[in-house]
Short mmCIF file of C-alpha atoms in Angstrom, two decimals:
data_model
loop_
_atom_site.label_atom_id
_atom_site.label_comp_id
_atom_site.label_asym_id
_atom_site.label_seq_id
_atom_site.Cartn_x
_atom_site.Cartn_y
_atom_site.Cartn_z
CA MET A 1 0.83 24.01 -32.69
CA ALA A 2 -1.69 21.14 -32.35
CA THR A 3 -0.27 20.18 -28.97
CA ILE A 4 -0.55 23.72 -27.62
CA THR A 5 -4.15 23.97 -28.86
CA ALA A 6 -5.05 20.66 -27.24
CA ALA A 7 -3.59 21.73 -23.91
CA ALA A 8 -5.49 25.01 -24.05
CA ARG A 9 -8.80 23.29 -24.77
CA TRP A 10 -8.27 20.96 -21.86
CA SER A 11 -7.88 23.80 -19.41
CA SER A 12 -11.57 24.67 -19.70
CA PRO A 13 -13.83 24.22 -16.63
CA THR A 14 -15.99 21.63 -18.43
CA ARG A 15 -13.02 19.43 -19.19
CA LEU A 16 -11.72 19.74 -15.63
CA GLN A 17 -15.13 18.73 -14.25
CA LEU A 18 -15.16 15.67 -16.49
CA LEU A 19 -11.66 14.69 -15.39
CA ASN A 20 -12.58 15.14 -11.72
CA SER A 21 -15.67 12.99 -12.12
CA ARG A 22 -13.53 10.22 -13.52
CA ARG A 23 -11.24 10.40 -10.54
CA LEU A 24 -14.24 9.55 -8.39
CA ARG A 25 -15.27 6.58 -10.51
CA PHE A 26 -11.86 4.99 -10.96
CA SER A 27 -9.45 4.19 -8.14
CA ALA A 28 -5.91 5.42 -8.56
CA SER A 29 -3.06 2.96 -8.61
CA ALA A 30 -1.04 2.24 -5.51
CA ALA A 31 2.17 4.25 -5.31
CA PRO A 32 5.43 3.43 -3.50
CA PRO A 33 5.27 3.77 0.29
CA THR A 34 5.35 7.35 1.57
CA SER A 35 5.03 6.73 5.32
CA THR A 36 8.26 6.72 7.32
CA ALA A 37 9.82 3.30 7.93
CA GLY A 38 9.27 2.16 11.49
CA PHE A 39 12.80 1.05 12.30
CA GLY A 40 16.19 2.54 13.09
CA TRP A 41 19.82 1.52 12.69
CA ALA A 42 19.73 -0.24 16.06
CA ASP A 43 16.96 -2.53 14.79
CA ALA A 44 18.78 -3.30 11.55
CA LEU A 45 22.12 -3.99 13.21
CA ARG A 46 20.48 -6.18 15.85
CA VAL A 47 19.05 -8.38 13.09
CA ALA A 48 22.40 -8.35 11.29
CA VAL A 49 24.39 -9.81 14.19
CA ASP A 50 21.72 -12.29 15.28
CA SER A 51 22.91 -15.68 14.01
CA GLY A 52 20.08 -17.73 15.42
CA HIS A 53 17.74 -17.68 12.41
CA GLY A 54 18.72 -20.48 10.04
CA ASP A 55 21.83 -21.02 7.99
CA GLU A 56 23.31 -18.94 5.18
CA SER A 57 22.69 -21.63 2.56
CA ASP A 58 18.94 -21.07 2.94
CA LEU A 59 18.06 -18.87 -0.05
CA SER A 60 14.34 -18.61 0.68
CA GLY A 61 14.68 -15.08 2.09
CA TYR A 62 16.32 -13.94 -1.15
CA PHE A 63 13.61 -15.56 -3.27
CA ARG A 64 10.98 -13.63 -1.30
CA LYS A 65 12.72 -10.35 -2.08
CA VAL A 66 12.80 -11.13 -5.80
CA LYS A 67 9.11 -12.04 -5.68
CA THR A 68 8.31 -8.71 -3.99
CA CYS A 69 9.83 -6.87 -6.96
CA ASN A 70 7.92 -8.98 -9.49
CA ARG A 71 4.35 -8.65 -8.27
CA GLY A 72 1.23 -8.92 -10.40
CA MET A 73 2.59 -10.94 -13.31
CA ASP A 74 -0.87 -12.54 -13.63
CA LYS A 75 -2.39 -9.11 -14.33
CA LYS A 76 -0.63 -8.45 -17.64
CA GLY A 77 -3.89 -9.08 -19.48
CA GLN A 78 -5.38 -5.94 -17.92
CA PHE A 79 -3.02 -3.78 -20.01
CA VAL A 80 -2.81 -2.93 -23.71
CA GLU A 81 0.19 -1.94 -25.77
CA PHE A 82 1.22 1.71 -26.05
CA SER A 83 3.09 2.41 -29.28
CA VAL A 84 4.89 5.20 -31.12
CA GLU A 85 5.80 4.90 -34.80
CA ASP A 86 4.60 1.28 -34.70
CA GLN A 87 7.07 0.45 -31.93
CA VAL A 88 5.79 -0.75 -28.55
CA VAL A 89 7.14 1.57 -25.86
CA GLY A 90 4.80 0.75 -22.96
CA TYR A 91 1.60 -0.72 -21.57
CA ILE A 92 -1.48 1.10 -20.28
CA HIS A 93 -4.15 -0.30 -17.96
CA LYS A 94 -7.53 -0.61 -19.67
CA ARG A 95 -9.21 1.41 -16.92
CA PHE A 96 -6.52 4.09 -16.92
CA ILE A 97 -7.37 4.65 -20.59
CA GLU A 98 -10.64 6.18 -19.39
CA HIS A 99 -8.60 9.02 -17.89
CA ILE A 100 -6.86 9.86 -21.17
CA ARG A 101 -9.62 8.96 -23.64
CA ASP A 102 -10.70 12.56 -24.32
CA PHE A 103 -7.24 13.91 -25.05
CA HIS A 104 -8.02 13.39 -28.73
CA ASP A 105 -5.09 15.42 -30.06
CA VAL A 106 -2.60 13.46 -27.97
CA PHE A 107 -3.71 9.81 -27.99
CA THR A 108 -5.25 7.54 -30.61
CA ILE A 109 -7.22 4.70 -29.04
CA VAL A 110 -7.70 1.78 -31.42
CA LEU A 111 -10.66 -0.53 -30.83
CA GLY A 112 -10.76 -4.21 -31.74
CA ASN A 113 -12.77 -5.62 -34.62
CA ASN A 114 -14.87 -8.00 -32.53
CA GLY A 115 -17.70 -5.52 -31.99
CA SER A 116 -17.18 -5.32 -28.24
CA ASN A 117 -15.62 -1.83 -28.27
CA SER A 118 -12.65 -3.26 -26.38
CA VAL A 119 -9.39 -1.32 -26.68
CA GLU A 120 -6.78 -3.08 -28.79
CA HIS A 121 -3.93 -0.62 -28.32
CA VAL A 122 -3.06 3.05 -27.75
CA SER A 123 -0.69 5.20 -29.75
CA LEU A 124 0.34 8.84 -29.83
CA HIS A 125 -1.57 10.97 -32.32
CA SER A 126 0.01 10.99 -35.79
CA SER A 127 0.16 14.81 -35.76
CA LEU A 128 2.81 14.61 -33.02
CA ARG A 129 5.79 14.01 -35.26
CA THR A 130 8.77 15.26 -33.27
CA PRO A 131 10.11 14.23 -29.85
CA GLU A 132 9.64 17.83 -28.68
CA ASP A 133 5.95 17.93 -29.70
CA ARG A 134 5.29 14.56 -28.07
CA THR A 135 7.08 15.53 -24.86
CA HIS A 136 5.07 18.74 -24.58
CA ALA A 137 1.74 17.07 -25.38
CA ILE A 138 1.99 14.14 -23.00
CA GLY A 139 3.55 16.40 -20.37
CA SER A 140 0.43 18.56 -20.51
CA VAL A 141 -1.70 15.45 -20.01
CA VAL A 142 0.32 14.40 -16.98
CA LYS A 143 -0.16 17.86 -15.45
CA MET A 144 -3.91 17.69 -16.09
CA LEU A 145 -4.14 14.29 -14.39
CA GLY A 146 -2.85 15.97 -11.25
CA GLU A 147 -3.01 13.87 -8.09
CA MET A 148 -3.78 10.74 -10.08
CA ILE A 149 -0.02 10.55 -10.71
CA PRO A 150 1.61 11.29 -7.34
CA GLY A 151 5.24 12.14 -6.69
CA ILE A 152 5.91 14.43 -9.67
CA ARG A 153 9.66 15.16 -9.69
CA ASN A 154 10.08 17.28 -12.83
CA GLU A 155 12.62 14.75 -14.03
CA LEU A 156 12.30 13.45 -17.57
CA TYR A 157 12.94 9.87 -18.65
CA PRO A 158 13.71 8.99 -22.28
CA VAL A 159 11.08 6.78 -23.93
CA THR A 160 12.46 4.12 -26.25
CA SER A 161 11.54 0.63 -27.41
CA SER A 162 14.76 -0.69 -25.85
CA TYR A 163 18.03 0.64 -24.46
CA GLY A 164 20.16 2.54 -26.96
CA MET A 165 17.36 2.86 -29.52
CA PRO A 166 15.95 6.20 -30.75
CA VAL A 167 14.21 8.37 -28.16
CA TYR A 168 10.62 9.01 -29.21
CA PHE A 169 9.86 11.52 -26.46
CA SER A 170 10.61 12.22 -22.80
CA LEU A 171 8.21 11.56 -19.94
CA GLU A 172 7.96 12.68 -16.32
CA ARG A 173 9.62 10.02 -14.15
CA ALA A 174 6.64 9.58 -11.82
CA ALA A 175 4.36 8.96 -14.81
CA ALA A 176 6.50 6.23 -16.40
CA PRO A 177 4.76 3.28 -14.65
CA TYR A 178 1.30 4.58 -15.61
CA PHE A 179 2.27 4.33 -19.26
CA GLY A 180 4.31 1.16 -18.78
CA ILE A 181 7.48 2.87 -19.97
CA LYS A 182 10.70 0.98 -19.44
CA ALA A 183 12.88 2.90 -16.99
CA TYR A 184 16.60 2.54 -16.43
CA GLY A 185 18.63 3.29 -13.34
CA VAL A 186 22.14 2.98 -11.92
CA HIS A 187 22.86 1.32 -8.56
CA MET A 188 26.30 1.13 -7.00
CA ASN A 189 27.55 -1.10 -4.22
CA GLY A 190 30.33 0.75 -2.41
CA TYR A 191 32.48 -1.64 -0.39
CA VAL A 192 35.65 -1.67 1.67
CA ASN A 193 38.29 -4.35 2.31
CA LYS A 194 39.59 -4.42 5.86
CA GLU A 195 41.93 -7.12 7.13
CA GLY A 196 40.60 -9.69 4.68
CA GLN A 197 36.94 -8.92 5.36
CA LYS A 198 34.58 -7.00 3.07
CA PHE A 199 32.19 -4.35 4.33
CA LEU A 200 29.31 -2.68 2.50
CA TRP A 201 28.39 0.98 2.88
CA ILE A 202 24.62 1.24 3.40
CA GLY A 203 22.56 4.39 3.42
CA LYS A 204 19.31 5.09 5.25
CA ARG A 205 16.97 7.23 3.18
CA SER A 206 15.74 10.53 4.51
CA ASP A 207 12.41 10.47 6.33
CA VAL A 208 11.15 13.18 3.98
CA LYS A 209 11.84 11.30 0.73
CA GLN A 210 8.75 11.06 -1.46
CA THR A 211 9.23 7.33 -1.92
CA TYR A 212 10.37 4.68 0.55
CA PRO A 213 11.32 7.21 3.27
CA GLY A 214 13.56 5.89 6.02
CA MET A 215 14.38 2.61 4.31
CA LEU A 216 17.86 1.20 3.71
CA ASP A 217 19.49 1.88 0.37
CA HIS A 218 22.68 1.59 -1.61
CA LEU A 219 25.54 3.97 -1.10
CA VAL A 220 24.67 5.49 -4.49
CA ALA A 221 21.68 4.96 -6.78
CA GLY A 222 19.47 6.95 -9.12
CA GLY A 223 17.30 6.91 -12.19
CA LEU A 224 18.90 7.41 -15.60
CA PRO A 225 17.50 10.67 -16.97
CA TYR A 226 17.56 11.84 -20.55
CA GLY A 227 20.87 12.93 -22.08
CA ILE A 228 23.44 11.40 -19.72
CA SER A 229 25.47 8.19 -19.87
CA CYS A 230 25.37 5.56 -17.15
CA LYS A 231 28.96 6.24 -16.12
CA GLU A 232 28.50 10.01 -15.95
CA ASN A 233 25.30 9.50 -14.00
CA ILE A 234 27.11 7.30 -11.46
CA ILE A 235 29.83 9.93 -11.07
CA LYS A 236 27.21 12.65 -10.59
CA GLU A 237 25.23 10.59 -8.06
CA CYS A 238 28.42 9.67 -6.20
CA GLU A 239 29.11 13.35 -5.58
CA GLU A 240 25.53 14.29 -4.69
CA GLU A 241 24.57 11.30 -2.56
CA ALA A 242 27.82 10.31 -0.87
CA GLY A 243 30.36 13.11 -1.40
CA ILE A 244 32.62 10.78 -3.42
CA PRO A 245 35.02 12.86 -5.53
CA ARG A 246 35.47 12.17 -9.23
CA SER A 247 39.05 11.02 -8.59
CA ILE A 248 37.54 8.00 -6.80
CA SER A 249 34.17 7.55 -8.52
CA THR A 250 35.74 7.14 -11.96
CA ASN A 251 36.95 3.75 -10.70
CA ALA A 252 33.38 2.46 -10.41
CA THR A 253 33.12 -0.73 -12.47
CA SER A 254 30.13 -1.77 -14.55
CA VAL A 255 29.23 -5.34 -13.54
CA GLY A 256 25.96 -6.08 -15.35
CA ALA A 257 22.26 -5.43 -14.80
CA VAL A 258 19.17 -6.75 -13.04
CA SER A 259 15.55 -6.30 -14.12
CA TYR A 260 12.02 -6.76 -12.82
CA ILE A 261 8.36 -6.14 -13.62
CA ASP A 262 6.12 -4.85 -10.83
CA ILE A 263 2.41 -4.58 -11.67
CA GLU A 264 0.06 -3.02 -9.16
CA GLY A 265 -3.16 -1.15 -9.89
CA PHE A 266 -2.63 1.10 -12.91
CA ARG A 267 1.16 0.90 -12.62
CA TYR A 268 3.20 -1.37 -14.93
CA LYS A 269 6.74 -0.82 -13.72
CA ARG A 270 9.43 -2.18 -16.04
CA ASP A 271 12.85 -1.41 -14.61
CA VAL A 272 16.39 -2.27 -15.65
CA LEU A 273 19.09 -1.40 -13.12
CA PHE A 274 22.70 -1.12 -14.31
CA CYS A 275 24.92 -2.38 -11.50
CA TYR A 276 28.27 -0.92 -10.47
CA ASP A 277 30.86 -1.86 -7.86
CA LEU A 278 33.29 0.59 -6.29
CA GLU A 279 35.97 -0.43 -3.82
CA LEU A 280 36.55 2.55 -1.53
CA PRO A 281 39.57 3.47 0.59
CA SER A 282 39.27 2.08 4.10
CA ASP A 283 39.40 5.57 5.62
CA PHE A 284 36.73 7.07 3.34
CA VAL A 285 33.52 8.24 5.06
CA PRO A 286 30.55 9.15 2.83
CA ASN A 287 28.71 12.43 3.28
CA ASN A 288 25.34 13.11 1.69
CA GLU A 289 25.19 16.38 -0.24
CA ASP A 290 21.58 16.52 -1.51
CA GLY A 291 19.59 15.77 1.64
CA GLU A 292 18.18 12.48 0.33
CA VAL A 293 20.13 10.26 2.75
CA ASP A 294 19.80 10.52 6.52
CA SER A 295 22.95 8.56 7.46
CA PHE A 296 25.38 5.83 6.44
CA ARG A 297 26.76 2.74 8.14
CA LEU A 298 29.62 0.43 7.21
CA VAL A 299 28.30 -3.12 7.64
CA PRO A 300 30.06 -6.48 7.20
CA ILE A 301 28.67 -8.03 4.03
CA PRO A 302 27.36 -11.20 5.76
CA HIS A 303 25.43 -8.91 8.12
CA ALA A 304 23.94 -6.98 5.19
CA ALA A 305 22.92 -10.33 3.69
CA SER A 306 21.18 -11.24 6.96
CA ILE A 307 19.19 -8.02 6.90
CA ILE A 308 18.01 -8.80 3.37
CA ARG A 309 17.06 -12.39 4.19
CA ARG A 310 15.21 -11.62 7.43
CA THR A 311 13.64 -8.17 7.10
CA GLU A 312 11.85 -5.75 4.79
CA PHE A 313 14.22 -2.92 5.74
CA PHE A 314 15.81 -2.37 2.32
CA LYS A 315 14.11 -0.48 -0.51
CA PRO A 316 12.82 -3.46 -2.56
CA ASN A 317 14.86 -3.08 -5.75
CA CYS A 318 18.09 -2.59 -3.76
CA ASN A 319 17.73 -6.18 -2.60
CA LEU A 320 18.18 -7.45 -6.16
CA VAL A 321 21.38 -5.47 -6.72
CA ILE A 322 22.90 -6.61 -3.43
CA ILE A 323 21.91 -10.23 -4.06
CA ASP A 324 23.69 -9.96 -7.42
CA PHE A 325 26.74 -8.62 -5.54
CA LEU A 326 26.58 -11.61 -3.17
CA PHE A 327 26.71 -13.97 -6.15
CA ARG A 328 29.65 -12.23 -7.77
CA HIS A 329 31.68 -12.00 -4.55
CA GLY A 330 31.10 -15.61 -3.49
CA TYR A 331 28.70 -15.07 -0.57
CA ILE A 332 26.08 -17.20 -2.36
CA ASN A 333 27.63 -20.37 -3.74
CA PRO A 334 26.57 -23.28 -5.99
CA ASP A 335 26.21 -25.64 -3.02
CA SER A 336 23.09 -23.72 -1.95
CA ARG A 337 19.84 -25.24 -3.13
CA GLY A 338 18.19 -23.02 -5.73
CA TYR A 339 21.45 -21.28 -6.70
CA LEU A 340 20.86 -21.22 -10.47
CA GLU A 341 17.15 -20.47 -10.18
CA LEU A 342 17.81 -17.49 -7.92
CA MET A 343 20.47 -16.21 -10.32
CA GLN A 344 18.00 -16.32 -13.22
CA THR A 345 15.22 -14.56 -11.30
CA LEU A 346 17.39 -11.47 -10.89
CA ARG A 347 16.58 -10.75 -14.54
CA SER A 348 12.86 -11.52 -14.49
CA GLY A 349 11.99 -8.32 -16.33
CA ASP A 350 12.50 -7.26 -19.93
CA CYS A 351 16.26 -6.78 -19.81
CA SER A 352 16.58 -4.97 -23.13
#
C-alpha cells in the first residue's frame, strides 16, 4: 500500500515541476548510440579481405576493443553503493541521487558521519519488504524520471547480489545502468565448417533499433530477463532472431562467460555475457523473425577477426565474445605478444 501511495503523491503537479527543474540542472548520462551506423556490408567485407594492414599476431586492435567496453574505471569514486537487505546490488552516481532524493517512500539515503552531508550509500525503504512491492515502487520512479532514462523496453531484469542468488526485485532493462545493477546476457557464435575452413554468421542490426542501429552483431544475442534459464533464452532468441529451429538450437554449447564495466555519465554498466557456440549445417540460412536484424552474411572467421581489429563496425560487447571465440578455436595463439593479458581482460568486470 505504501508504494501505491508514494506513486500517487508523486503524480502531483508540484512534484513534476520539481523533477523537471532538476532535469535542467543536471545533465543526463550518455546512452548507447542511436544514430544509424554509416557503413554497409560492402564496407565491412572490403576491410575483411584487405590483407595490407599488419599481421594477425598484432593484438593491439583487440586490446582497443576491450578498452572500449571498460571505459571510465577511474570514475568509480563518483558512485555510492545501492543495497537491499544489506546486500550490495548496484551503484548510483552521486549526482543522479538528486533525481531520486524526494522519493522518500522508495529510497533511504544514508549520509556520512563527517558532517559534510555527503551520501554514504542508498538503500530501498525498509517498508518495501517483498520483491513485488519493490518492483512496483522503483518501476514507478523509473516512469516518473521519464526521458532521463531513454530506451525503455518494458523488459524486466532480475536484481541480485550475484548470479543465482535470491532476486530482490525486478527492474526495467534500460534503467539497470543508472542503478548500477549487474545485468546478464547470452551471446551465441553461430559457425559453419566448409571444406576445412570455418565461417561465422554475422548479423547487421536493423537501422531502427533503439541501440546501436546498423552495427554488426552476433547471429543470436539477448539480455537474460527474469524467470528464464540461459539455455531456454538462447533457444528462444535463436528462433526469434535467426529462425533456428529448436531441433538445431538445442545443440548450442555453453563455453564460458566474458564481463566488463562501462562507466559513462550516470551509467554504471556491469555486464556478464554467457557465451555459446553452435555449429550449424552448411546449408542453413538464417532468417530474422522479430525485425531486429536487417541481414546476415557468412564470413570466413579470419575476415571477421580483421573487421574487429581494424574497424568500429561491431556492437562493442560483441567484440569480446568473438575474441573469446578466436582464443578457443586457435585463431589467437600463445606466440602472439600479449596473449595471456588479452585473455584476462575479457573478464575485466565483476564476473559473479
